[in-house]
PDB file of C-alpha atoms in Angstrom:
ATOM      1  CA  MET I   1      28.592  -6.154 -28.874  1.00  0.00           C
ATOM      2  CA  ARG I   2      30.574  -4.584 -26.025  1.00  0.00           C
ATOM      3  CA  LYS I   3      27.609  -4.757 -23.265  1.00  0.00           C
ATOM      4  CA  ILE I   4      26.979  -8.505 -24.455  1.00  0.00           C
ATOM      5  CA  ALA I   5      30.701  -8.557 -23.717  1.00  0.00           C
ATOM      6  CA  VAL I   6      30.641  -7.044 -20.819  1.00  0.00           C
ATOM      7  CA  ALA I   7      27.642  -8.667 -19.112  1.00  0.00           C
ATOM      8  CA  LEU I   8      28.902 -12.202 -19.850  1.00  0.00           C
ATOM      9  CA  GLY I   9      32.295 -11.346 -17.448  1.00  0.00           C
ATOM     10  CA  MET I  10      30.082  -9.884 -14.685  1.00  0.00           C
ATOM     11  CA  MET I  11      28.101 -12.947 -15.320  1.00  0.00           C
ATOM     12  CA  VAL I  12      30.504 -15.500 -14.664  1.00  0.00           C
ATOM     13  CA  LEU I  13      32.795 -13.544 -11.750  1.00  0.00           C
ATOM     14  CA  ALA I  14      29.442 -13.343  -9.855  1.00  0.00           C
ATOM     15  CA  ILE I  15      29.184 -16.899  -9.895  1.00  0.00           C
ATOM     16  CA  MET I  16      33.358 -17.498  -9.269  1.00  0.00           C
ATOM     17  CA  VAL I  17      32.598 -14.955  -6.469  1.00  0.00           C
ATOM     18  CA  VAL I  18      29.365 -17.127  -5.233  1.00  0.00           C
ATOM     19  CA  ALA I  19      30.747 -20.427  -5.657  1.00  0.00           C
ATOM     20  CA  PRO I  20      33.102 -20.748  -2.804  1.00  0.00           C
ATOM     21  CA  PHE I  21      30.355 -19.920  -0.652  1.00  0.00           C
ATOM     22  CA  THR I  22      27.696 -22.366  -1.509  1.00  0.00           C
ATOM     23  CA  ALA I  23      30.037 -25.362  -0.852  1.00  0.00           C
ATOM     24  CA  GLY I  24      30.987 -23.850   2.895  1.00  0.00           C
ATOM     25  CA  ALA I  25      27.558 -23.688   3.366  1.00  0.00           C
ATOM     26  CA  ALA I  26      26.536 -27.595   2.449  1.00  0.00           C
ATOM     27  CA  ASP I  27      30.516 -28.734   4.736  1.00  0.00           C
ATOM     28  CA  LYS I  28      28.646 -26.594   7.468  1.00  0.00           C
ATOM     29  CA  LYS I  29      25.234 -28.341   7.572  1.00  0.00           C
ATOM     30  CA  VAL I  30      27.126 -31.984   7.360  1.00  0.00           C
ATOM     31  CA  LYS I  31      29.853 -30.843   9.889  1.00  0.00           C
ATOM     32  CA  SER I  32      27.048 -29.988  12.497  1.00  0.00           C
ATOM     33  CA  GLU I  33      25.250 -33.383  12.279  1.00  0.00           C
ATOM     34  CA  VAL I  34      24.669 -34.626  16.035  1.00  0.00           C
ATOM     35  CA  VAL I  35      26.526 -38.664  15.672  1.00  0.00           C
ATOM     36  CA  MET I  36      25.974 -40.496  18.535  1.00  0.00           C
ATOM     37  CA  LYS I  37      28.629 -43.576  19.214  1.00  0.00           C
ATOM     38  CA  VAL I  38      29.568 -46.089  21.475  1.00  0.00           C
ATOM     39  CA  GLY I  39      29.398 -44.976  24.410  1.00  0.00           C
ATOM     40  CA  ASN I  40      26.402 -41.934  24.107  1.00  0.00           C
ATOM     41  CA  LYS I  41      23.605 -41.691  26.441  1.00  0.00           C
ATOM     42  CA  VAL I  42      20.016 -41.040  23.626  1.00  0.00           C
ATOM     43  CA  HIS I  43      16.595 -41.269  24.795  1.00  0.00           C
ATOM     44  CA  LEU I  44      14.592 -43.278  23.090  1.00  0.00           C
ATOM     45  CA  PHE I  45      10.736 -41.876  22.283  1.00  0.00           C
ATOM     46  CA  HIS I  46       7.751 -43.989  22.861  1.00  0.00           C
ATOM     47  CA  SER I  47       3.060 -43.812  22.936  1.00  0.00           C
ATOM     48  CA  GLY I  48       4.323 -44.608  27.063  1.00  0.00           C
ATOM     49  CA  THR I  49       1.165 -46.901  25.938  1.00  0.00           C
ATOM     50  CA  ALA I  50       1.131 -50.335  28.304  1.00  0.00           C
ATOM     51  CA  ASP I  51       2.459 -52.811  24.941  1.00  0.00           C
ATOM     52  CA  VAL I  52       5.368 -51.242  24.853  1.00  0.00           C
ATOM     53  CA  LYS I  53       6.214 -50.516  28.748  1.00  0.00           C
ATOM     54  CA  LYS I  54       5.666 -54.444  28.229  1.00  0.00           C
ATOM     55  CA  GLU I  55       8.002 -55.415  25.768  1.00  0.00           C
ATOM     56  CA  VAL I  56      10.560 -53.747  26.316  1.00  0.00           C
ATOM     57  CA  CYS I  57      12.776 -53.992  29.266  1.00  0.00           C
ATOM     58  CA  LEU I  58      15.704 -52.371  31.351  1.00  0.00           C
ATOM     59  CA  ASN I  59      18.861 -54.071  29.496  1.00  0.00           C
ATOM     60  CA  ASP I  60      17.019 -54.784  26.368  1.00  0.00           C
ATOM     61  CA  VAL I  61      19.378 -54.729  23.204  1.00  0.00           C
ATOM     62  CA  ILE I  62      17.376 -53.064  20.950  1.00  0.00           C
ATOM     63  CA  THR I  63      18.591 -52.971  16.935  1.00  0.00           C
ATOM     64  CA  VAL I  64      18.527 -49.474  15.504  1.00  0.00           C
ATOM     65  CA  TYR I  65      17.617 -48.372  11.906  1.00  0.00           C
ATOM     66  CA  ARG I  66      17.290 -45.624   9.252  1.00  0.00           C
ATOM     67  CA  GLU I  67      15.431 -45.185   6.966  1.00  0.00           C
ATOM     68  CA  THR I  68      15.913 -43.756   3.361  1.00  0.00           C
ATOM     69  CA  GLY I  69      14.975 -44.345   0.484  1.00  0.00           C
ATOM     70  CA  GLY I  70      12.295 -41.463   0.390  1.00  0.00           C
ATOM     71  CA  ALA I  71       8.488 -41.846   0.866  1.00  0.00           C
ATOM     72  CA  LYS I  72       7.906 -43.886  -2.397  1.00  0.00           C
ATOM     73  CA  ASN I  73      10.725 -46.274  -2.047  1.00  0.00           C
ATOM     74  CA  PRO I  74      11.542 -46.354   1.731  1.00  0.00           C
ATOM     75  CA  GLN I  75      14.383 -49.000   2.697  1.00  0.00           C
ATOM     76  CA  SER I  76      15.426 -49.415   6.461  1.00  0.00           C
ATOM     77  CA  LYS I  77      19.336 -50.456   7.097  1.00  0.00           C
ATOM     78  CA  GLU I  78      21.069 -50.893  10.304  1.00  0.00           C
ATOM     79  CA  VAL I  79      22.759 -48.927  12.270  1.00  0.00           C
ATOM     80  CA  GLY I  80      23.304 -50.218  15.529  1.00  0.00           C
ATOM     81  CA  GLN I  81      21.830 -50.946  19.039  1.00  0.00           C
ATOM     82  CA  VAL I  82      21.515 -49.731  21.932  1.00  0.00           C
ATOM     83  CA  LYS I  83      20.816 -51.186  25.862  1.00  0.00           C
ATOM     84  CA  VAL I  84      17.376 -49.661  27.624  1.00  0.00           C
ATOM     85  CA  LEU I  85      19.034 -48.272  30.897  1.00  0.00           C
ATOM     86  CA  SER I  86      15.803 -47.024  32.850  1.00  0.00           C
ATOM     87  CA  TYR I  87      13.117 -44.408  32.334  1.00  0.00           C
ATOM     88  CA  ALA I  88      13.004 -41.824  32.127  1.00  0.00           C
ATOM     89  CA  GLY I  89       9.159 -40.374  32.269  1.00  0.00           C
ATOM     90  CA  GLU I  90       6.381 -40.821  31.349  1.00  0.00           C
ATOM     91  CA  HIS I  91       7.208 -41.174  27.785  1.00  0.00           C
ATOM     92  CA  TYR I  92      11.066 -42.202  26.753  1.00  0.00           C
ATOM     93  CA  PHE I  93      13.326 -44.992  28.061  1.00  0.00           C
ATOM     94  CA  GLU I  94      17.280 -43.860  28.997  1.00  0.00           C
ATOM     95  CA  ALA I  95      19.455 -46.272  26.669  1.00  0.00           C
ATOM     96  CA  GLU I  96      23.560 -46.011  25.951  1.00  0.00           C
ATOM     97  CA  VAL I  97      24.708 -46.837  22.208  1.00  0.00           C
ATOM     98  CA  VAL I  98      26.457 -50.594  22.579  1.00  0.00           C
ATOM     99  CA  LYS I  99      27.279 -51.653  18.913  1.00  0.00           C
ATOM    100  CA  GLY I 100      27.366 -48.092  15.472  1.00  0.00           C
ATOM    101  CA  GLU I 101      26.770 -44.822  15.173  1.00  0.00           C
ATOM    102  CA  VAL I 102      22.984 -43.366  15.421  1.00  0.00           C
ATOM    103  CA  ARG I 103      21.449 -40.600  15.067  1.00  0.00           C
ATOM    104  CA  PRO I 104      18.914 -38.419  15.827  1.00  0.00           C
ATOM    105  CA  GLY I 105      15.909 -39.737  13.818  1.00  0.00           C
ATOM    106  CA  ASP I 106      16.761 -43.212  13.056  1.00  0.00           C
ATOM    107  CA  ILE I 107      14.185 -45.814  14.936  1.00  0.00           C
ATOM    108  CA  ALA I 108      15.049 -48.681  17.319  1.00  0.00           C
ATOM    109  CA  LYS I 109      13.374 -51.582  16.718  1.00  0.00           C
ATOM    110  CA  LYS I 110      11.733 -55.224  18.617  1.00  0.00           C
ATOM    111  CA  GLN I 111       8.979 -56.641  17.226  1.00  0.00           C
ATOM    112  CA  THR I 112       6.381 -54.397  17.453  1.00  0.00           C
ATOM    113  CA  ALA I 113       7.621 -51.933  19.952  1.00  0.00           C
ATOM    114  CA  SER I 114       9.246 -48.881  17.676  1.00  0.00           C
ATOM    115  CA  CYS I 115      10.928 -46.357  18.911  1.00  0.00           C
ATOM    116  CA  LEU I 116      12.910 -42.954  18.001  1.00  0.00           C
ATOM    117  CA  ILE I 117      16.148 -41.664  18.637  1.00  0.00           C
ATOM    118  CA  GLN I 118      16.493 -38.092  20.325  1.00  0.00           C
ATOM    119  CA  PRO I 119      19.876 -36.952  21.639  1.00  0.00           C
ATOM    120  CA  VAL I 120      20.482 -35.929  25.329  1.00  0.00           C
ATOM    121  CA  LYS I 121      19.847 -32.649  26.549  1.00  0.00           C
TER     122      LYS I 121
END
């Protein structure tokens, strides 16, 4: 009986010691997430096809959506807008956030063209 009480006490002590470290790790993950706000520059990755280049023009303001809900129940939520400033290579447009807050992985959609939001490096 004494061994069970000691083992139980050690297990409770171990949980009390480890719990603050796991909570701190979750806070660090949230703090390190990249969020681009109004005025920040972003890159819009696209396929490079003529259709995309024809549909997305310089100075266009494009709505940005965030996909949530997973694979079984996907939902799009409008999170901001970006203004296309210039071309940045064969597969990128340079843009500026003009409304809301966007994150890497959000999708900028204009009719049939979609671009993936990437931070400027």
